[in-house]
Coordinates of C-alpha atoms in Angstrom, one line a residue:
M1 CA 12.3 -23.2 -14.3
A2 CA 11.8 -20.1 -12.2
L3 CA 10.2 -17.0 -13.8
L4 CA 13.0 -14.9 -12.4
E5 CA 16.4 -16.2 -11.1
V6 CA 18.8 -13.6 -9.7
S7 CA 22.3 -14.8 -8.9
H8 CA 25.1 -13.0 -7.0
L9 CA 23.9 -9.5 -8.0
S10 CA 26.1 -6.6 -6.8
T11 CA 25.3 -2.9 -7.5
W12 CA 27.7 -0.2 -6.3
F13 CA 27.6 3.5 -6.4
H14 CA 30.9 5.3 -7.0
T15 CA 30.8 8.7 -5.2
R16 CA 33.3 11.3 -4.2
A17 CA 33.1 10.0 -0.7
G18 CA 33.9 6.5 -1.9
V19 CA 32.2 3.3 -3.0
V20 CA 28.7 2.6 -1.6
K21 CA 27.9 -1.1 -1.9
A22 CA 24.1 -0.8 -2.2
V23 CA 23.5 -4.4 -3.2
E24 CA 26.1 -7.1 -2.5
D25 CA 26.0 -10.7 -3.7
V26 CA 22.2 -11.0 -3.7
S27 CA 20.5 -14.2 -5.0
F28 CA 16.8 -15.1 -5.1
T29 CA 14.1 -16.6 -7.3
V30 CA 10.5 -15.9 -8.1
D31 CA 8.2 -18.5 -9.6
I32 CA 5.0 -18.1 -11.6
G33 CA 2.1 -17.3 -9.3
E34 CA 4.4 -16.7 -6.3
T35 CA 4.9 -13.6 -4.1
L36 CA 8.4 -12.9 -2.8
A37 CA 8.6 -10.1 -0.2
I38 CA 11.9 -8.2 0.0
V39 CA 11.9 -6.5 3.5
G40 CA 14.3 -4.1 5.1
E41 CA 14.8 -0.6 6.4
S42 CA 15.5 2.4 4.2
G43 CA 19.0 2.1 2.8
S44 CA 19.0 -1.7 3.0
G45 CA 19.2 -2.0 -0.8
K46 CA 15.8 -3.6 -1.5
S47 CA 14.7 -1.0 -4.1
V48 CA 18.1 -0.7 -5.7
C49 CA 18.1 -4.4 -6.1
C50 CA 14.9 -4.5 -8.2
Y51 CA 15.7 -1.3 -10.1
S52 CA 19.0 -2.9 -11.1
L53 CA 17.0 -5.7 -12.9
L54 CA 15.1 -3.1 -14.9
G55 CA 18.1 -1.0 -15.9
L56 CA 16.8 1.9 -13.9
I57 CA 20.0 2.6 -11.9
P58 CA 21.6 5.9 -13.0
C59 CA 25.0 5.1 -14.5
P60 CA 27.1 6.9 -13.3
P61 CA 27.3 6.9 -10.3
G62 CA 25.7 3.5 -10.2
R63 CA 27.1 0.3 -11.7
I64 CA 26.2 -3.3 -11.7
E65 CA 29.4 -5.0 -10.7
S66 CA 28.5 -8.6 -11.0
G67 CA 25.7 -11.2 -11.2
S68 CA 23.0 -12.4 -13.5
A69 CA 19.2 -12.0 -13.6
L70 CA 17.5 -14.6 -15.8
F71 CA 13.9 -13.8 -16.8
E72 CA 12.5 -16.6 -18.8
G73 CA 16.0 -17.5 -19.8
Q74 CA 17.1 -14.0 -20.8
D75 CA 19.8 -12.3 -18.7
L76 CA 18.3 -8.8 -17.9
L77 CA 21.7 -7.5 -16.9
T78 CA 23.3 -8.1 -20.3
L79 CA 20.3 -7.2 -22.5
P80 CA 20.8 -4.2 -24.9
E81 CA 18.8 -1.2 -23.7
R82 CA 16.5 -1.5 -26.7
N83 CA 15.5 -5.0 -25.7
L84 CA 15.2 -4.2 -22.0
R85 CA 13.0 -1.2 -22.9
A86 CA 10.7 -3.6 -24.7
L87 CA 10.4 -5.9 -21.7
R88 CA 9.7 -3.0 -19.2
G89 CA 6.0 -2.5 -18.9
R90 CA 5.2 -5.4 -21.3
E91 CA 6.7 -8.4 -19.5
I92 CA 7.8 -6.8 -16.2
A93 CA 5.7 -4.0 -14.7
T94 CA 6.3 -1.8 -11.6
I95 CA 4.0 -0.1 -9.1
F96 CA 5.8 2.7 -7.2
Q97 CA 5.2 4.1 -3.7
D98 CA 3.8 7.5 -4.6
P99 CA 1.4 7.5 -7.5
M100 CA 1.2 11.3 -7.5
T101 CA 4.9 11.5 -8.6
C102 CA 4.2 9.0 -11.4
L103 CA 0.9 10.3 -12.8
N104 CA 0.8 13.4 -15.0
P105 CA -1.3 16.1 -13.3
Y106 CA -2.1 17.7 -16.6
L107 CA -3.7 14.6 -18.2
S108 CA -6.9 12.7 -17.2
V109 CA -6.3 9.2 -15.9
G110 CA -8.0 7.9 -19.0
E111 CA -5.6 9.6 -21.3
Q112 CA -2.7 8.2 -19.2
L113 CA -4.1 4.7 -19.7
I114 CA -4.8 5.1 -23.4
E115 CA -1.3 6.1 -24.3
P116 CA 0.5 3.0 -23.1
L117 CA -2.3 0.8 -24.4
I118 CA -1.9 2.1 -27.9
H119 CA 1.9 1.8 -27.5
H120 CA 2.0 -1.8 -26.2
T121 CA -1.0 -3.3 -28.0
G122 CA -1.4 -1.3 -31.1
A123 CA -5.1 -0.9 -30.3
T124 CA -7.2 1.9 -31.9
R125 CA -8.1 4.8 -29.7
K126 CA -11.7 3.6 -29.5
A127 CA -10.6 0.1 -28.5
A128 CA -8.0 1.5 -26.1
R129 CA -10.6 3.6 -24.3
K130 CA -12.9 0.5 -23.9
Q131 CA -10.0 -1.5 -22.5
A132 CA -8.9 1.3 -20.2
I133 CA -12.4 1.4 -18.7
E134 CA -12.3 -2.3 -18.2
L135 CA -9.0 -2.1 -16.4
L136 CA -10.3 0.6 -14.1
E137 CA -13.2 -1.7 -13.4
E138 CA -10.9 -4.6 -12.7
V139 CA -9.0 -2.6 -10.1
E140 CA -12.3 -1.6 -8.5
I141 CA -12.5 2.1 -9.4
P142 CA -16.2 3.0 -8.7
D143 CA -18.1 4.1 -11.8
P144 CA -15.0 3.7 -14.1
A145 CA -16.6 5.2 -17.2
A146 CA -17.4 8.4 -15.3
R147 CA -14.0 8.6 -13.6
F148 CA -12.1 8.0 -16.9
D149 CA -12.0 11.8 -17.5
S150 CA -11.0 12.7 -13.9
Y151 CA -7.6 14.1 -13.1
P152 CA -5.1 12.6 -10.5
H153 CA -5.8 15.3 -7.9
E154 CA -9.5 14.3 -8.0
F155 CA -8.7 10.9 -6.6
S156 CA -7.8 9.8 -3.1
G157 CA -4.4 8.2 -2.4
G158 CA -5.9 4.7 -2.6
M159 CA -7.7 5.4 -5.8
R160 CA -4.6 6.8 -7.4
Q161 CA -2.7 3.7 -6.4
R162 CA -5.5 1.6 -8.1
V163 CA -4.9 3.7 -11.3
M164 CA -1.2 2.9 -11.1
I165 CA -2.0 -0.8 -10.8
A166 CA -4.3 -0.6 -13.8
M167 CA -1.4 1.0 -15.8
A168 CA 0.9 -1.8 -14.7
L169 CA -1.5 -4.4 -16.0
I170 CA -2.0 -2.9 -19.4
A171 CA 0.3 -5.2 -21.3
E172 CA -0.5 -8.3 -19.2
P173 CA 2.9 -8.6 -17.6
K174 CA 4.2 -11.8 -16.1
L175 CA 6.1 -10.2 -13.3
L176 CA 4.9 -7.3 -11.1
I177 CA 7.3 -5.4 -8.9
A178 CA 5.5 -3.5 -6.2
D179 CA 7.8 -1.0 -4.4
E180 CA 6.2 0.0 -1.0
P181 CA 2.8 0.4 -2.7
T182 CA 0.8 0.7 0.5
T183 CA 3.2 2.6 2.8
A184 CA 1.5 5.9 2.5
L185 CA -2.1 4.5 2.8
D186 CA -4.5 4.3 5.7
V187 CA -4.9 0.9 7.3
T188 CA -8.3 0.1 5.7
V189 CA -7.2 1.3 2.2
Q190 CA -3.9 -0.7 2.7
A191 CA -5.9 -3.8 3.4
Q192 CA -8.0 -3.3 0.3
M193 CA -4.9 -2.8 -1.8
L194 CA -3.2 -5.9 -0.5
K195 CA -6.4 -7.9 -1.3
L196 CA -6.6 -6.4 -4.8
I197 CA -3.0 -7.3 -5.6
A198 CA -3.5 -10.9 -4.3
D199 CA -6.7 -11.2 -6.3
L200 CA -5.1 -9.9 -9.5
Q201 CA -2.1 -12.3 -9.0
A202 CA -4.4 -15.3 -8.6
R203 CA -6.5 -14.2 -11.6
R204 CA -3.6 -13.5 -13.9
D205 CA -1.0 -16.0 -12.5
L206 CA 1.5 -13.2 -11.9
G207 CA 4.9 -13.5 -10.2
V208 CA 5.1 -10.6 -7.6
I209 CA 8.0 -9.0 -5.9
F210 CA 6.6 -7.0 -3.0
I211 CA 9.1 -4.5 -1.4
S212 CA 8.3 -3.3 2.1
H213 CA 9.8 -2.2 5.4
D214 CA 7.0 -3.7 7.4
L215 CA 7.0 -7.4 8.1
A216 CA 3.4 -7.3 9.4
V217 CA 2.2 -6.1 6.0
V218 CA 3.8 -9.0 4.1
A219 CA 2.9 -11.7 6.6
D220 CA -0.4 -12.6 4.9
I221 CA 0.5 -12.1 1.2
A222 CA 4.0 -13.4 0.7
D223 CA 5.0 -17.0 0.0
R224 CA 8.6 -16.3 0.8
V225 CA 10.5 -13.4 2.4
A226 CA 14.0 -12.1 1.8
V227 CA 15.3 -9.8 4.6
M228 CA 17.9 -7.3 3.5
R229 CA 20.3 -5.2 5.5
D230 CA 23.2 -3.1 4.3
G231 CA 22.9 -4.5 0.8
H232 CA 22.9 -8.2 1.9
I233 CA 20.2 -10.8 2.2
V234 CA 20.5 -11.9 5.8
E235 CA 17.6 -14.3 5.8
Y236 CA 15.6 -16.0 3.1
R237 CA 12.9 -18.5 3.7
A238 CA 9.2 -19.4 3.6
T239 CA 7.1 -16.8 5.4
G240 CA 5.7 -19.1 8.0
D241 CA 9.1 -20.4 8.9
L242 CA 10.5 -16.9 9.1
F243 CA 7.9 -15.8 11.7
A244 CA 8.0 -19.1 13.6
N245 CA 11.8 -19.4 13.9
A246 CA 13.7 -16.3 12.7
Q247 CA 17.4 -17.0 12.7
H248 CA 19.1 -13.7 12.1
P249 CA 19.2 -11.1 15.0
Y250 CA 18.1 -8.4 12.5
T251 CA 15.1 -10.4 11.5
R252 CA 14.2 -10.9 15.1
D253 CA 14.6 -7.1 15.7
L254 CA 12.2 -6.4 12.8
I255 CA 9.6 -8.8 14.2
A256 CA 10.0 -7.4 17.7
A257 CA 9.4 -3.9 16.4
I258 CA 5.9 -4.7 15.2
P259 CA 3.5 -2.8 17.6
A260 CA 1.2 -5.5 18.9
G261 CA 0.4 -4.8 22.5
G262 CA -1.0 -2.2 24.9
K263 CA 0.9 0.7 26.4
P264 CA 3.7 -0.4 28.7
A265 CA 3.5 0.8 32.3
P266 CA 0.7 3.3 31.6
A267 CA 0.9 6.6 33.6
T268 CA -2.1 7.8 35.5
P269 CA -3.6 10.9 34.0
S270 CA -4.9 13.7 36.2
D271 CA -8.6 14.3 36.6
R272 CA -8.2 17.9 35.5
H273 CA -9.0 18.7 31.9
L274 CA -6.2 20.6 30.2
L275 CA -8.0 20.8 26.8
E276 CA -11.8 21.0 26.4
I277 CA -13.3 20.9 22.8
S278 CA -17.0 21.6 22.5
H279 CA -19.1 21.3 19.4
L280 CA -16.1 22.3 17.2
S281 CA -16.7 22.6 13.5
T282 CA -14.1 23.6 10.8
W283 CA -15.5 23.9 7.3
F284 CA -13.8 24.8 4.1
R285 CA -15.3 26.3 0.9
A286 CA -14.6 24.1 -2.1
R287 CA -15.2 24.7 -5.8
T288 CA -16.4 22.0 -8.1
G289 CA -16.3 22.1 -11.8
H290 CA -14.1 24.2 -13.9
H291 CA -13.6 27.9 -14.7
R292 CA -16.8 30.1 -14.7
H293 CA -19.1 27.1 -14.3
A294 CA -17.5 26.2 -11.0
E295 CA -20.0 25.8 -8.1
S296 CA -19.2 26.4 -4.4
S297 CA -19.8 23.8 -1.7
M298 CA -18.8 23.3 1.9
I299 CA -16.4 20.6 3.1
K300 CA -17.1 19.7 6.7
A301 CA -13.6 18.7 7.7
V302 CA -14.5 18.8 11.4
D303 CA -18.2 18.6 12.2
D304 CA -19.5 19.2 15.7
V305 CA -16.7 17.4 17.6
S306 CA -16.7 17.5 21.5
L307 CA -13.8 16.0 23.4
N308 CA -11.8 16.5 26.6
V309 CA -8.2 15.7 27.2
R310 CA -6.9 15.3 30.7
E311 CA -3.5 16.5 32.0
H312 CA -0.7 14.0 31.4
E313 CA -2.8 11.9 29.1
I314 CA -2.0 10.6 25.6
L315 CA -5.1 10.7 23.6
G316 CA -5.0 9.0 20.2
I317 CA -7.1 10.5 17.3
V318 CA -7.5 7.8 14.6
G319 CA -9.2 7.7 11.2
E320 CA -8.6 7.4 7.5
S321 CA -7.3 10.2 5.3
G322 CA -10.0 12.9 5.0
S323 CA -11.5 11.9 8.4
G324 CA -10.7 15.4 9.8
K325 CA -8.2 14.3 12.4
S326 CA -5.3 16.6 11.2
T327 CA -7.7 19.5 10.8
L328 CA -8.9 18.9 14.4
G329 CA -5.3 19.2 15.6
R330 CA -4.7 22.4 13.7
S331 CA -8.0 23.8 14.8
V332 CA -7.0 23.3 18.5
L333 CA -3.8 25.2 17.9
Q334 CA -5.7 27.9 15.9
L335 CA -3.4 27.3 12.9
V336 CA -6.8 26.8 11.2
R337 CA -9.5 29.0 12.6
P338 CA -12.7 27.0 13.5
T339 CA -16.0 27.8 11.9
S340 CA -17.8 27.4 15.2
G341 CA -17.5 25.8 18.6
S342 CA -15.2 26.2 21.5
V343 CA -11.6 25.3 22.3
K344 CA -10.5 25.8 25.9
F345 CA -6.9 25.4 27.0
A346 CA -6.3 25.5 30.7
G347 CA -9.7 27.1 31.0
V348 CA -9.0 29.9 28.4
E349 CA -11.1 30.1 25.3
L350 CA -8.7 30.2 22.4
S351 CA -11.0 30.7 19.4
H352 CA -11.7 34.4 20.4
L353 CA -8.0 35.4 20.7
S354 CA -6.1 37.3 18.1
N355 CA -2.8 36.0 16.9
R356 CA -1.0 38.4 19.2
E357 CA -3.0 37.3 22.2
L358 CA -2.3 33.6 21.2
K359 CA 1.5 34.0 21.4
P360 CA 1.9 33.1 25.1
Y361 CA -0.3 30.0 24.6
R362 CA 1.6 28.9 21.5
R363 CA 4.6 28.5 23.8
R364 CA 2.5 26.1 26.0
M365 CA 1.1 24.2 23.0
Q366 CA 3.4 22.8 20.3
M367 CA 3.1 20.5 17.3
I368 CA 5.2 17.7 15.8
F369 CA 4.5 17.2 12.0
Q370 CA 4.7 14.0 9.9
D371 CA 7.6 15.0 7.7
P372 CA 10.5 16.7 9.5
Y373 CA 12.3 17.3 6.2
A374 CA 9.4 19.6 5.3
S375 CA 8.9 21.2 8.7
L376 CA 12.6 21.9 9.4
N377 CA 14.3 24.8 7.7
P378 CA 17.1 23.3 5.5
R379 CA 19.2 26.4 6.1
M380 CA 19.1 25.9 9.8
S381 CA 21.6 23.8 11.7
V382 CA 20.5 21.8 14.8
F383 CA 21.7 24.6 16.9
D384 CA 19.7 27.2 15.0
A385 CA 16.5 25.0 14.9
L386 CA 16.5 24.4 18.6
A387 CA 17.6 28.0 19.5
E388 CA 14.9 29.7 17.5
P389 CA 11.8 28.8 19.7
L390 CA 13.9 29.4 22.9
I391 CA 14.9 32.9 21.9
Y392 CA 11.5 33.8 20.3
H393 CA 9.7 33.0 23.5
G394 CA 12.3 34.7 25.7
L395 CA 13.4 31.4 27.4
A396 CA 17.1 31.7 26.6
N397 CA 19.8 34.3 26.2
R398 CA 23.3 34.2 24.8
K399 CA 24.8 32.8 28.0
T400 CA 22.3 30.0 28.5
V401 CA 21.2 29.0 25.0
L402 CA 24.0 26.5 24.3
R403 CA 23.5 24.7 27.6
Q404 CA 19.8 24.5 27.0
I405 CA 20.3 23.2 23.5
L406 CA 22.7 20.5 24.6
A407 CA 20.2 19.4 27.3
L408 CA 17.5 19.1 24.6
M409 CA 19.8 17.1 22.4
D410 CA 20.5 14.7 25.3
D411 CA 16.7 14.5 25.9
V412 CA 15.9 13.4 22.4
G413 CA 18.9 11.1 21.9
L414 CA 21.0 13.2 19.5
A415 CA 24.8 13.2 19.7
R416 CA 26.1 16.6 20.9
A417 CA 28.7 16.4 18.1
A418 CA 25.9 16.9 15.5
I419 CA 25.0 20.4 16.8
R420 CA 26.3 22.2 13.7
K421 CA 24.9 19.7 11.2
Y422 CA 21.9 20.5 8.8
P423 CA 18.7 18.4 8.2
H424 CA 19.9 16.8 5.0
E425 CA 22.8 15.2 6.9
F426 CA 20.5 13.1 9.1
S427 CA 18.4 10.1 8.6
G428 CA 14.6 10.3 8.8
G429 CA 14.5 9.1 12.4
Q430 CA 17.2 11.6 13.5
R431 CA 15.4 14.4 11.8
Q432 CA 12.2 13.6 13.7
R433 CA 14.3 13.7 16.9
I434 CA 15.3 17.3 16.0
A435 CA 11.6 18.1 15.4
I436 CA 10.6 16.6 18.7
G437 CA 13.4 18.6 20.4
R438 CA 12.2 21.8 18.9
A439 CA 8.6 21.0 20.1
I440 CA 9.7 20.4 23.7
A441 CA 12.1 23.3 23.8
T442 CA 9.5 25.8 25.0
R443 CA 8.5 23.4 27.9
P444 CA 4.9 23.0 26.6
E445 CA 2.1 21.5 28.5
L446 CA 0.3 20.1 25.3
I447 CA 1.9 18.6 22.2
I448 CA -0.1 17.7 19.1
A449 CA 1.7 15.0 17.2
D450 CA 0.4 14.6 13.6
E451 CA 1.4 11.3 12.2
P452 CA 5.0 11.7 13.6
V453 CA 6.1 8.1 12.9
S454 CA 4.1 7.1 9.8
A455 CA 7.0 7.8 7.4
L456 CA 9.5 5.8 9.4
D457 CA 10.8 2.3 9.1
V458 CA 9.3 -0.1 11.7
T459 CA 12.4 -0.3 13.9
I460 CA 13.0 3.4 13.8
Q461 CA 9.3 3.9 14.6
A462 CA 9.7 1.8 17.7
R463 CA 12.6 3.9 19.0
I464 CA 10.7 7.1 18.4
L465 CA 7.6 5.8 20.2
K466 CA 9.7 4.8 23.2
L467 CA 11.3 8.3 23.1
I468 CA 7.8 9.9 23.1
L469 CA 6.7 7.8 26.1
D470 CA 9.9 8.7 28.0
L471 CA 9.5 12.5 27.3
V472 CA 5.8 12.4 28.2
D473 CA 6.8 10.9 31.5
K474 CA 9.8 13.0 32.2
H475 CA 8.2 16.4 31.3
N476 CA 4.6 15.6 32.4
L477 CA 3.3 16.3 28.9
T478 CA -0.2 16.0 27.6
M479 CA -0.4 14.7 24.0
L480 CA -2.9 14.5 21.2
F481 CA -1.5 11.8 19.0
I482 CA -2.9 11.7 15.5
S483 CA -2.4 8.6 13.4
H484 CA -4.0 6.2 10.9
D485 CA -2.0 3.3 12.4
L486 CA -4.1 1.7 15.1
S487 CA -1.3 -0.6 16.3
V488 CA 0.8 2.4 17.1
V489 CA -2.1 4.1 18.9
R490 CA -2.8 1.0 21.0
Y491 CA 0.8 0.8 22.1
L492 CA 1.1 4.5 23.0
C493 CA -2.3 6.0 24.0
D494 CA -4.4 5.9 27.2
R495 CA -7.6 6.7 25.3
V496 CA -8.6 6.7 21.7
A497 CA -11.1 8.8 19.7
V498 CA -12.2 7.6 16.3
M499 CA -13.1 10.1 13.5
H500 CA -15.0 9.4 10.3
R501 CA -15.9 12.1 7.7
G502 CA -15.4 14.9 10.2
K503 CA -17.4 13.4 13.0
L504 CA -16.3 11.8 16.2
V505 CA -17.9 8.3 16.1
E506 CA -16.4 6.6 19.1
A507 CA -14.2 7.4 22.1
G508 CA -13.0 5.5 25.1
D509 CA -10.1 3.8 26.9
T510 CA -7.8 2.2 24.3
E511 CA -8.1 -1.4 25.5
T512 CA -11.9 -1.1 25.9
V513 CA -12.3 0.2 22.3
W514 CA -10.0 -2.7 21.1
A515 CA -11.9 -5.4 23.0
Q516 CA -15.4 -4.0 22.5
P517 CA -15.8 -1.6 19.7
R518 CA -19.3 -0.3 19.4
E519 CA -19.3 1.3 15.9
E520 CA -19.1 -0.6 12.6
Y521 CA -16.5 1.9 11.3
T522 CA -14.3 1.2 14.3
K523 CA -14.7 -2.5 13.8
S524 CA -13.7 -2.2 10.1
L525 CA -10.5 -0.2 11.1
L526 CA -9.5 -2.9 13.7
S527 CA -10.2 -5.8 11.3
A528 CA -7.9 -4.1 8.7
I529 CA -4.8 -4.0 10.9
P530 CA -2.1 -6.3 9.4
V531 CA -1.2 -8.8 12.1
A532 CA 2.0 -10.8 12.2
P533 CA 1.7 -14.5 13.2
A534 CA 1.3 -14.9 17.0
T535 CA 4.6 -16.7 17.3
S536 CA 6.5 -13.5 16.7
T537 CA 7.7 -11.2 19.5
A538 CA 6.5 -7.6 19.4
I539 CA 7.1 -4.4 21.3

């Protein structure tokens, strides 16, 4: 008998705009010791499907319309809330995408482990502390006894996710639901997390449901894959069979969207250096400890970096979180003032200019941020968002602004009918198109793109990358493309620069770095890239 058997599950949301069929007639099983991956884009219903099993769908507006979910013979969908609450955490545990929203910032991680340990196992506080430290050790937190009293903000993203996994394991569950647990992590940290989950599963004989939008991530860890689209499972089979012979067009699209090759039809950059970075350092003062006993130290976010960028070139800056790549981009634009060194744009030293003197150069240098929902003003329509930089820099007037905005919308693939809509009315990919339109509105020569596709589904990511290539070619742009995803960088960039702990450790032509990396850190980044089976088609 399967550990979990879901049959004909349908979950609908009843809204003012009508009924949204988030999950429709879904069936699947999970066996003991098996990993089932549920894959699909945002809005496909994959998370709603699993939350329905746990009674975590808000009712109203949500409602389970039909189906059954047998867990060790008990139907989760008909269990009284009291019984279901007893199962949650004890028999079925969940790891969420963003641990920072799940962990209490006011409590140490040790306290947050002790509380459920006492609740689920009835252990004494002393025994719970000992067990909590053992759990931290099992999920490979360095020096677990010392980190027991640390707070969530004192951990990296990967370490916080390890804490979440430790919390999930407290009551020794039989089924683990992992909802996009590695999406926000760097490629090396992601590889470590996937290995950790696989090791824990083998050690504890867990059943695992792994929810993801990225087929490449699940290729190595899943026994079977269920592909969801618009609330339906469109394909459901063994992982190897799926990659070797995908049947549904949507599955083939997902596989094709996995970045796996070099840049298509590369442009030829100029020999002229548009951007010259020389011995650039940006340091921040940090305080360690608490209250009056706090000590001051320097964080060398960017440490003696020298780099040139040629006209019409796309240069990738890669590295893990904390490597200094985003600070480098902001230092170039003088959004963060460097501690020392030189930044020359078109031969002009920027670091000595006042904010007023920088204004004409800001028109020529623009930035695309990771999260357009945060970078776009929610009170501004598309018209307002695109008009603002045009008017601020004196590039449009009342007579010409509408024509220029419509041309920008055409450039970035936005329907003209959406000109009066607001950011919340768009999908993530469409919002990023607005942000890109805003960045190119001033006709810049240099764009710094800081993780512009990392929050997007793989198929949307592929479309945005193609758009970026088209715009670079059409407008003769130079781009600094910052990313932790080396597959994306290989697809997009002419050259790549690798950063580690604030320093530039390797730089060169993209394909040369891929084929013959010199530094051990670069080799570790490349070896951590999730790779779909070679039989699949990729962009």
